[in-house]
Every structure is written in C-alpha cells, then in structure tokens.
Coordinates of C-alpha atoms and ligand atoms in Angstrom, one line a residue:
X1 CA 0.0 0.0 0.0
X2 CA 1.1 3.5 -0.8
X3 CA 1.6 5.6 2.4
X4 CA 2.0 9.0 0.8
X5 CA -0.7 11.3 2.3
X6 CA -1.5 8.6 4.8
X7 CA -1.2 8.1 8.5
X8 CA 0.3 4.8 9.5
X9 CA -0.8 3.2 12.8
X10 CA 1.9 0.7 13.7
X11 CA 4.4 -0.7 16.1
X12 CA 8.1 -0.9 15.4
X13 CA 11.6 0.3 16.4
X14 CA 14.2 2.8 15.5
X15 CA 17.5 4.1 16.9
X16 CA 18.1 7.8 16.3
X17 CA 20.8 7.7 19.0
X18 CA 23.5 5.1 19.4
X19 CA 22.9 2.6 22.2
X20 CA 19.2 3.4 22.5
X21 CA 16.3 1.6 20.9
X22 CA 13.2 3.7 20.7
X23 CA 10.3 1.3 21.0
X24 CA 7.4 2.5 19.0
X25 CA 4.4 1.0 20.6
X26 CA 1.2 1.6 18.6
X27 CA 2.3 5.0 17.2
X28 CA 0.8 7.2 14.5
X29 CA 3.2 8.3 11.7
X30 CA 1.9 11.0 9.4
X31 CA 3.4 11.0 5.9
X32 CA 3.0 13.8 3.4
X33 CA 2.6 13.8 -0.4
X34 CA 6.4 13.6 -0.9
X35 CA 6.9 10.7 1.4
X36 CA 8.3 12.8 4.3
X37 CA 7.3 12.1 7.9
X38 CA 5.6 15.1 9.2
X39 CA 4.6 13.9 12.7
X40 CA 4.9 11.0 15.1
X41 CA 2.3 10.6 17.8
X42 CA 2.7 8.2 20.6
X43 CA 0.0 6.2 22.2
X44 CA 0.0 8.3 25.4
X45 CA 0.1 11.7 23.7
X46 CA -3.0 13.9 24.6
X47 CA -4.0 14.4 20.9
X48 CA -3.4 10.8 19.9
X49 CA -7.0 9.7 20.0
X50 CA -8.4 12.8 18.3
X51 CA -5.9 12.5 15.4
X52 CA -6.5 8.8 15.0
X53 CA -10.3 9.3 14.9
X54 CA -9.9 12.2 12.4
X55 CA -7.6 10.2 10.1
X56 CA -9.9 7.2 10.3
X57 CA -12.9 9.2 9.4
X58 CA -11.2 10.8 6.4
X59 CA -10.0 7.4 5.1
X60 CA -6.3 8.3 5.6
X61 CA -5.5 5.8 8.3
X62 CA -3.6 2.6 7.5
X63 CA -3.5 0.2 10.4
X64 CA -1.0 -2.7 10.6
X65 CA -2.1 -5.9 12.1
X66 CA -0.6 -7.4 15.3
X67 CA 2.7 -9.3 14.7
X68 CA 4.0 -6.8 12.2
X69 CA 6.8 -4.3 13.0
X70 CA 8.2 -1.4 11.1
X71 CA 12.0 -0.7 11.0
X72 CA 13.7 2.0 9.1
X73 CA 14.9 0.6 5.8
X74 CA 18.5 -0.6 5.7
X75 CA 21.2 1.7 4.3
X76 CA 23.8 -0.5 2.6
X77 CA 26.9 1.7 2.4
X78 CA 29.0 -0.5 0.2
X79 CA 27.8 -2.6 -2.8
X80 CA 29.6 -3.6 -5.9
X81 CA 26.6 -4.0 -8.2
X82 CA 28.5 -5.8 -11.0
X83 CA 29.8 -8.4 -8.6
X84 CA 26.4 -9.9 -7.8
X85 CA 26.9 -13.0 -10.0
X86 CA 30.0 -13.7 -7.8
X87 CA 28.1 -13.5 -4.5
X88 CA 29.1 -16.5 -2.4
X89 CA 32.0 -17.4 -4.7
X90 CA 35.6 -16.6 -5.2
X91 CA 36.5 -16.2 -1.6
X92 CA 39.7 -18.3 -1.6
X93 CA 42.4 -15.8 -2.4
X94 CA 43.7 -12.5 -1.1
X95 CA 42.3 -9.2 -2.3
X96 CA 45.1 -8.4 -4.8
X97 CA 44.8 -11.9 -6.4
X98 CA 40.9 -11.8 -6.2
X99 CA 40.8 -8.6 -8.2
X100 CA 42.9 -9.8 -11.1
X101 CA 41.8 -13.5 -11.1
X102 CA 38.0 -13.1 -10.6
X103 CA 36.7 -9.6 -10.2
X104 CA 38.2 -7.6 -13.1
X105 CA 37.2 -10.3 -15.6
X106 CA 33.6 -10.3 -14.3
X107 CA 33.4 -6.5 -14.3
X108 CA 34.8 -6.3 -17.8
X109 CA 31.7 -8.2 -19.0
X110 CA 29.5 -5.1 -18.3
X111 CA 30.5 -3.7 -21.7
X112 CA 27.6 -5.9 -22.7
X113 CA 24.5 -3.7 -21.8
X114 CA 22.1 -6.6 -22.0
X115 CA 24.1 -8.6 -19.5
X116 CA 24.3 -5.5 -17.2
X117 CA 20.6 -4.9 -17.4
X118 CA 19.7 -8.5 -16.5
X119 CA 22.1 -8.6 -13.5
X120 CA 21.2 -5.2 -12.2
X121 CA 17.5 -5.8 -12.3
X122 CA 17.9 -9.0 -10.3
X123 CA 20.2 -7.2 -7.8
X124 CA 17.9 -4.2 -7.2
X125 CA 14.9 -6.5 -6.8
X126 CA 16.7 -8.7 -4.3
X127 CA 18.1 -5.9 -2.3
X128 CA 14.6 -4.3 -2.0
X129 CA 13.2 -7.7 -1.0
X130 CA 15.9 -7.8 1.7
X131 CA 14.8 -4.4 3.1
X132 CA 17.7 -2.4 1.7
X133 CA 16.0 1.0 0.8
X134 CA 19.2 2.9 0.2
X135 CA 22.4 1.6 -1.5
X136 CA 25.7 3.2 -2.2
X137 CA 26.8 1.5 -5.4
X138 CA 30.1 1.0 -7.2
X139 CA 29.2 0.2 -10.8
X140 CA 31.9 -0.4 -13.5
X141 CA 34.0 1.8 -15.7
X142 CA 31.3 1.5 -18.4
X143 CA 29.0 4.4 -19.3
X144 CA 26.1 2.5 -20.8
X145 CA 25.9 -0.2 -18.1
X146 CA 26.2 2.3 -15.3
X147 CA 23.4 4.4 -16.8
X148 CA 21.3 1.2 -16.9
X149 CA 21.8 0.8 -13.2
X150 CA 20.6 4.4 -12.7
X151 CA 17.5 3.7 -14.9
X152 CA 16.7 0.5 -13.0
X153 CA 17.0 2.2 -9.5
X154 CA 14.8 5.1 -10.7
X155 CA 12.3 2.7 -12.2
X156 CA 12.1 0.4 -9.2
X157 CA 12.2 3.2 -6.7
X158 CA 15.3 2.3 -4.7
X159 CA 17.2 5.2 -3.2
X160 CA 20.6 4.8 -4.7
X161 CA 24.0 6.6 -4.9
X162 CA 25.8 5.4 -8.0
X163 CA 29.4 5.8 -9.2
X164 CA 31.1 5.1 -12.5
X165 CA 34.3 3.4 -11.3
X166 CA 37.5 5.3 -12.1
X167 CA 40.6 3.2 -12.6
X168 CA 43.3 4.1 -15.0
X169 CA 46.6 3.0 -13.5
X170 CA 48.2 0.7 -16.1
X171 CA 50.4 -1.0 -13.3
X172 CA 47.4 -2.3 -11.4
X173 CA 44.6 -2.5 -13.9
X174 CA 44.5 -5.0 -16.7
X175 CA 44.5 -3.8 -20.3
X176 CA 41.1 -5.2 -20.9
X177 CA 39.5 -3.4 -18.1
X178 CA 40.5 0.2 -17.4
X179 CA 39.9 3.8 -18.3
X180 CA 42.3 4.5 -21.2
X181 CA 43.5 7.8 -19.7
X182 CA 42.9 10.3 -16.9
X183 CA 40.7 12.2 -19.3
X184 CA 38.5 9.2 -19.9
X185 CA 38.2 8.6 -16.2
X186 CA 37.2 12.2 -15.5
X187 CA 35.0 12.7 -18.5
X188 CA 33.2 9.5 -17.8
X189 CA 32.7 10.6 -14.2
X190 CA 31.3 14.0 -15.2
X191 CA 29.1 12.4 -17.9
X192 CA 27.5 10.1 -15.3
X193 CA 26.9 13.0 -12.9
X194 CA 25.1 14.9 -15.7
X195 CA 23.1 11.8 -16.7
X196 CA 21.8 11.3 -13.1
X197 CA 21.1 14.9 -12.5
X198 CA 19.4 15.4 -15.8
X199 CA 17.4 12.1 -15.7
X200 CA 13.7 13.0 -16.5
X201 CA 12.3 10.5 -14.0
X202 CA 14.7 11.4 -11.2
X203 CA 13.0 14.7 -10.2
X204 CA 12.9 13.8 -6.5
X205 CA 16.7 13.1 -6.6
X206 CA 16.2 9.6 -5.3
X207 CA 19.3 8.6 -7.3
X208 CA 22.5 10.6 -6.7
X209 CA 25.8 10.5 -8.5
X210 CA 29.1 9.5 -6.7
X211 CA 32.7 10.3 -7.5
X212 CA 34.3 6.8 -7.4
X213 CA 38.0 6.3 -7.5
X214 CA 38.2 2.5 -7.0
X215 CA 41.1 2.8 -4.6
X216 CA 44.4 4.5 -4.7
X217 CA 46.3 1.5 -6.3
X218 CA 43.9 1.6 -9.3
X219 CA 44.3 5.3 -10.0
X220 CA 47.0 7.5 -11.2
X221 CA 47.8 10.6 -9.2
X222 CA 46.5 12.8 -12.0
X223 CA 43.1 11.0 -11.9
X224 CA 42.9 11.2 -8.1
X225 CA 43.7 14.9 -8.2
X226 CA 41.1 15.4 -11.1
X227 CA 38.4 13.5 -9.2
X228 CA 39.1 15.7 -6.1
X229 CA 38.4 18.7 -8.3
X230 CA 35.2 17.2 -9.8
X231 CA 34.0 16.4 -6.3
X232 CA 34.5 20.0 -5.2
X233 CA 32.9 21.4 -8.4
X234 CA 29.8 19.1 -8.3
X235 CA 29.4 18.8 -4.5
X236 CA 28.5 15.2 -4.9
X237 CA 29.3 12.2 -2.7
X238 CA 32.7 10.4 -2.9
X239 CA 33.3 6.7 -2.3
X240 CA 36.5 4.6 -2.3
X241 CA 38.3 1.8 -0.5
X242 CA 40.6 2.9 2.3
X243 CA 43.2 0.9 4.2
X244 CA 41.4 -2.3 3.5
X245 CA 44.1 -4.9 3.7
X246 CA 47.8 -5.2 4.6
X247 CA 48.6 -5.3 0.9
X248 CA 46.4 -2.3 0.0
X249 CA 47.7 -0.2 2.9
X250 CA 51.3 -1.2 2.2
X251 CA 51.0 -0.3 -1.5
X252 CA 49.9 3.3 -0.7
X253 CA 52.6 3.7 1.9
X254 CA 55.2 2.6 -0.7
X255 CA 53.8 4.7 -3.5
X256 CA 52.8 7.9 -1.6
X257 CA 54.8 7.6 1.6
X258 CA 51.7 8.1 3.7
X259 CA 48.4 6.4 4.7
X260 CA 45.4 6.1 2.5
X261 CA 43.6 8.7 4.6
X262 CA 46.3 11.3 4.3
X263 CA 46.7 10.7 0.6
X264 CA 42.9 10.9 -0.1
X265 CA 42.8 14.1 2.0
X266 CA 45.5 15.9 0.1
X267 CA 43.7 15.0 -3.2
X268 CA 40.5 16.7 -1.8
X269 CA 38.7 13.4 -1.6
X270 CA 37.9 13.4 2.1
X271 CA 34.8 15.5 3.0
X272 CA 31.4 15.4 4.6
X273 CA 30.0 13.3 1.8
X274 CA 32.9 10.8 1.6
X275 CA 32.4 7.1 2.4
X276 CA 35.5 5.1 3.0
X277 CA 34.9 1.3 2.6
X278 CA 36.6 -0.9 5.2
X279 CA 39.1 1.4 6.8
X280 CA 40.4 -1.4 8.9
X281 CA 43.9 -0.2 9.3
X282 CA 43.3 3.5 10.2
X283 CA 45.9 4.8 12.6
X284 CA 44.8 6.9 15.6
X285 CA 45.7 10.0 13.6
X286 CA 43.8 8.8 10.5
X287 CA 40.7 8.3 12.7
X288 CA 41.2 11.9 13.9
X289 CA 41.4 13.1 10.3
X290 CA 38.3 11.2 9.2
X291 CA 36.4 12.6 12.2
X292 CA 37.6 16.2 11.5
X293 CA 36.5 16.0 7.9
X294 CA 33.2 14.4 9.0
X295 CA 33.7 11.6 6.4
X296 CA 32.3 8.2 7.1
X297 CA 33.4 4.6 7.2
X298 CA 31.4 1.7 5.6
X299 CA 32.0 -1.2 8.0
X300 CA 31.9 -4.4 6.0
X301 CA 32.3 -7.2 8.6
X302 CA 31.8 -10.2 6.4
X303 CA 34.1 -9.0 3.7
X304 CA 36.7 -8.1 6.2
X305 CA 36.8 -11.7 7.4
X306 CA 37.9 -12.8 4.0
X307 CA 40.0 -10.0 2.6
X308 CA 41.3 -7.9 5.5
X309 CA 42.6 -10.4 8.0
X310 CA 41.6 -7.9 10.6
X311 CA 38.5 -6.6 12.4
X312 CA 37.6 -3.0 12.0
X313 CA 37.5 -1.5 15.5
X314 CA 33.9 -0.4 15.2
X315 CA 33.3 0.4 18.9
X316 CA 36.4 2.6 19.1
X317 CA 35.4 4.4 15.9
X318 CA 31.9 5.1 17.3
X319 CA 33.2 6.2 20.7
X320 CA 35.6 8.6 18.9
X321 CA 32.5 10.1 17.1
X322 CA 33.2 8.9 13.6
X323 CA 30.3 8.5 11.2
X324 CA 30.0 4.7 10.6
X325 CA 27.4 2.8 8.6
X326 CA 27.2 -0.9 7.6
X327 CA 28.0 -2.4 4.2
X328 CA 27.6 -5.8 2.6
X329 CA 30.5 -5.2 0.1
X330 CA 28.8 -7.6 -2.4
X331 CA 30.7 -9.7 -3.4
X332 CA 33.7 -9.4 -1.1
X333 CA 31.1 -10.3 1.6
X334 CA 29.1 -13.4 0.7
X335 CA 25.7 -12.1 1.8
X336 CA 23.4 -9.4 0.3
X337 CA 21.4 -9.2 3.6
X338 CA 22.0 -6.3 5.9
X339 CA 20.6 -8.4 8.7
X340 CA 23.3 -11.0 8.2
X341 CA 25.9 -8.3 8.1
X342 CA 24.6 -6.8 11.3
X343 CA 25.0 -10.2 12.9
X344 CA 28.5 -10.4 11.4
X345 CA 29.4 -7.0 13.0
X346 CA 28.3 -8.3 16.4
X347 CA 30.2 -11.6 16.0
X348 CA 33.4 -10.0 14.8
X349 CA 33.3 -7.4 17.7
X350 CA 33.0 -10.1 20.3
X351 CA 35.9 -12.1 18.8
X352 CA 38.0 -8.9 18.7
X353 CA 37.3 -8.2 22.3
X354 CA 37.9 -11.7 23.7
X355 CA 40.6 -12.9 21.4
X356 CA 40.4 -16.2 19.6
X357 CA 43.5 -18.4 20.3
X358 CA 42.4 -21.4 22.3
X359 CA 46.0 -22.2 23.3
X360 CA 46.2 -19.0 25.3
X361 CA 44.8 -18.8 28.8
X362 CA 41.7 -16.7 29.0
X363 CA 43.5 -14.0 30.9
X364 CA 46.0 -13.6 28.0
X365 CA 43.7 -14.1 25.1
X366 CA 42.3 -10.7 24.8
X367 CA 44.8 -8.3 23.3
X368 CA 42.8 -5.5 21.8
X369 CA 40.6 -3.8 24.5
X370 CA 36.9 -2.9 24.6
X371 CA 35.5 -3.8 21.2
X372 CA 32.2 -5.6 21.9
X373 CA 29.0 -4.1 20.4
X374 CA 25.5 -5.4 20.7
X375 CA 22.3 -5.6 18.5
X376 CA 21.5 -2.0 19.4
X377 CA 24.8 -0.7 17.8
X378 CA 24.4 -3.1 14.9
X379 CA 20.9 -1.9 14.2
X380 CA 21.9 1.7 14.7
X381 CA 24.7 1.6 12.1
X382 CA 22.5 -0.4 9.6
X383 CA 19.9 2.4 9.7
X384 CA 20.6 5.8 11.3
X385 CA 24.4 5.5 10.9
X386 CA 24.1 5.0 7.1
X387 CA 21.8 8.1 6.9
X388 CA 24.2 10.2 8.8
X389 CA 27.2 8.9 6.8
X390 CA 25.4 10.0 3.6
X391 CA 24.1 13.2 5.0
X392 CA 20.6 12.1 3.9
X393 CA 17.4 12.3 6.0
X394 CA 16.9 8.5 6.1
X395 CA 17.3 5.8 8.7
X396 CA 14.9 6.9 11.4
X397 CA 11.2 7.7 11.9
X398 CA 11.7 11.3 12.9
X399 CA 9.7 14.2 11.5
X400 CA 11.5 15.7 8.5
X401 CA 12.9 12.3 7.5
X402 CA 11.8 10.2 4.5
X403 CA 9.5 7.3 5.2
X404 CA 11.9 4.6 4.1
X405 CA 10.9 1.4 5.9
X406 CA 10.8 -2.3 6.1
X407 CA 7.8 -4.3 7.4
X408 CA 8.7 -7.3 9.4
X409 CA 6.2 -10.1 9.7
X410 CA 7.4 -11.7 12.9
X411 CA 4.9 -14.5 12.6
X412 CA 5.6 -15.5 9.0
X413 CA 5.2 -19.2 8.9
X414 CA 8.1 -19.7 6.4
X415 CA 10.1 -17.1 8.3
X416 CA 12.8 -17.7 10.9
X417 CA 11.7 -15.5 13.8
X418 CA 9.8 -17.2 16.6
X419 CA 8.3 -15.0 19.2
X420 CA 6.8 -16.2 22.5
X421 CA 4.2 -13.8 23.9
X422 CA 5.0 -14.5 27.5
X423 CA 8.7 -13.7 27.2
X424 CA 9.3 -11.5 24.1
X425 CA 8.5 -7.9 24.7
X426 CA 9.8 -4.5 23.9
X427 CA 13.3 -4.2 22.5
X428 CA 13.8 -8.0 22.9
X429 CA 11.5 -8.4 19.9
X430 CA 13.9 -6.2 17.9
X431 CA 16.8 -8.3 19.2
X432 CA 15.2 -11.5 17.9
X433 CA 14.5 -9.8 14.6
X434 CA 18.1 -8.7 14.2
X435 CA 19.4 -12.1 15.1
X436 CA 16.9 -14.4 13.3
X437 CA 14.9 -12.6 10.6
X438 CA 15.3 -13.5 7.0
X439 CA 13.8 -12.7 3.7
X440 CA 10.5 -14.5 4.3
X441 CA 10.0 -12.2 7.3
X442 CA 10.2 -9.1 5.1
X443 CA 6.6 -8.4 4.1
X444 CA 7.0 -5.0 2.5
X445 CA 9.5 -2.3 1.7
X446 CA 8.8 1.4 1.3
X447 CA 11.0 4.2 -0.1
X448 CA 9.7 7.8 0.4
X449 CA 6.3 6.4 1.4
X450 CA 5.9 4.4 -1.8
X451 CA 5.8 0.7 -1.8
X452 CA 8.7 -0.8 -3.8
Ligands
GUN501 N1 39.6 -2.8 -3.5 C1 39.5 -2.5 -4.8 N2 38.5 -3.0 -5.4 C2 37.8 -3.7 -4.6 C3 36.6 -4.5 -4.7 O1 36.0 -4.6 -5.7 N3 36.2 -5.0 -3.5 C4 36.9 -4.9 -2.3 N4 36.4 -5.5 -1.2 N5 38.0 -4.2 -2.2 C5 38.5 -3.6 -3.3
FE502 FE1 34.5 -3.1 -1.9

C-alpha cells in the first residue's frame, strides 16, 4: 500500500541515538505527499485519540495488524553492483589476487549492456526484498551499463547513490578493463553525474551520482587529483576503498609515503559526503582526520573476514565520534542481507574483544581492548548510521525524514523468527528480529512512502 498522504498506525523500532532503541508501541506516523514524515504521535500523547479518529474518518488511516513491526529501511553503504553474480563465490584468495583473477574479468563483461541490465534488475529486486532501501553502489567503468543501473533504480524506486568506477593505472589495472586515460576517467565521471542529475524520472533526486576512484592503487595521481576537483565542483558524494588490507595499505605507503587517509585528504577526496569502505587499518591519527573531515566509514564485517585479515575497531570508531554505517560489500562479503551483516558485525566485535587463540589462557587471550558491540549498535549503524554517513534524511522515523521502511512479519510461517508472547516484549523483539529474521519475514519495503 502507498503511504503518501496517509497516517500509519503501527508498532516498530528505530535508533536515532547510538545505544538506545526507541520502541514505537502503537504509534501514528503522518506521511506527506512527498513521502516525508511530518509527525509521530505516541499512544499516550494527549491528541493521539483525536488525530487517529480524524484520520480514520477521512480514510487516511492505515493500520498494521498485530505481529507486524516497522523498522527504518536498511542503508547499505557499500555494494559492488556488477559483482552480484559472484556472491558466495571466489573467496579463496587474497584481495590483490581476487581482483585480477576473478573480479576484473567479471566486471569487464559489463561492456555488454544486455548482461548488465539482466544482473542489475535482479540485484535491485533482491536488495529491496531484503529491506535495503538505500544503497551506495560502485558500478563499473562503463558508461552505458552504469546508466542502466541508474535507470533501474529510478524505475524500481530504490534510493541509490551510484558511481562510475574510475581506474586508469596501467600498473594495477588490466589492459582489458581500465579507463584508457585520466581524461577518460574524469569525462566518464562527469558524464554520469550529468546523466543522473538530468534524468527525466529522477525529479525527486532519489538517485544521486558519486565520484568513485576504485582505490588508490587503481588510479594515477592525475586522476585522483582530477576527481578531487570534480567532487569539489559538483558537490557530490565520494566513495572509495581505504586501508582495507595489509597489501592495500602497504601499497599506498610505498607509493605515496603516507596512509590512504592522508593521501585521499591531500587530493581533496575526504569530505562530509565521503564514504570510506573498510578502513580497517586506520591509525589513531587517521581516525582523527576522518572525524575532523566528517567523512564516514562503511563497515563491512563479512568481507573483512575474507580480505582484511583484521577486524575494524567499530566500537572505538563510534566512541571517537566517527560516522559509521554498515555495508555488505557484495561480493567481497558473501551475503546481500544487511541483517546477516549486522550479525557479522556483532560476532566480529566479540571475537576482537575476547581474542580467539584457544592455546592461550583466558587471561592472556584478549589483546585489543573494549570492542564488543550489541544488537543496538548493529541496528543503529545499519539504519541511522548510514543516513548520517550519507548526510541524507533517512534511517529513522523522525519528522523531516523520509519514510523509508521495512515491514517485518514476525509470525511469517516460512520465516525464521519465533516470538513467544509471555517472554518476548519491547526491544527484545527487535533483538530477535536482528538475530533471526530472513527474507520471508520481510513483508514489504517502502521508499519515500511508496511501496517498492
Ligand atoms: N579494492 C579495490 N576494489 C575492490 C573491490 O571490488 N572489493 C573490495 N572489497 N576491495 C576492493
Ligand atoms: Fe568493496
């Protein structure tokens, strides 16, 4: 059902502030013609009954049945759209081998527009069905295929930020898959920005363009510098990989004599609308720089287990006040589900805190320090954190924010959540949803108040 110009009567959860779950028990959410939340009335509010009766009488009230809960739609901060055919595959080698052996050959296939369209349609449908209402996408170097991804997101109604990947360094990019020159990388980036901004069906700006240097190793200095200038000129988002693995970090240290963070910063690529994927090996000073620039980290816990050989210190980053959201990193991470990645973030944090070597005594096993997060933090970064990272009004049910939401059917017979009335109440219901829900539990997804 379309919820524009409607008032929704529902229960659910959101987490505008880290560490706190706001339990929405039988609330009224008023949504305007643009899909923006204009008011939230709680059951005990003095005007609750009057408003409910008025909306009911005018036919604007939509009431959800018991057993259904709304959550803010998930914000996936790191997706490689062209890698979807590789999801759950090719996880056997390190990053630098994986790129050359599996990933570049796959991405090169997107010079075929028909192939691109087929894969991108499936991906966007699957992500929406998984409750991902906003996705920050890396596409490929190709203009036509990347435009197809824009068209498909516009058509299907997903909020999407999409970048034509820039990669022109002949030392690190194969001949069959790279921008031929700095000029081609920059012109292609500008052309995609123009295409997205001039798209006739993108009037609401649901799809946004992103300046996307793949990572420092893939790009020449001239391209990095040029992209910094494009980002400044167009004021758009920036995404790249940052300090992901020992190899990637070491490569930048050897080539530029500084960390990824410092190098990106001097090229003008570190700003309020920058999202750094992974960022596992940030130094304390790097973290300070990322915080000062108000840039964000896309935490990709599943991918990090395969390609980073390290755990991103999420809790430390959050406590330092960095903007952090959650990413699947399809296909570096083998799951397209933000719920599974939320669980991965919790699991990884606990292993980082306790240590993992069974040959060490318990007292000597923990070497890192406080790292543990819980379902509240995981839910927060999957929703509000992503919205803050992107500087977009999404991820929470607060007046002024877009009504981007997932409907969880906690009683779905084929689903994987089992609630027991006598024991599952309040935020414990959300905890069970985070830990056990799966696609059959996702009954509907809305973006900007429209069902998608
Ligand atoms: N670094 C450069 N390219 C990639 C990519 O496609 N995936 C991941 N995880 N890291 C990268
Ligand atoms: Fe990635």
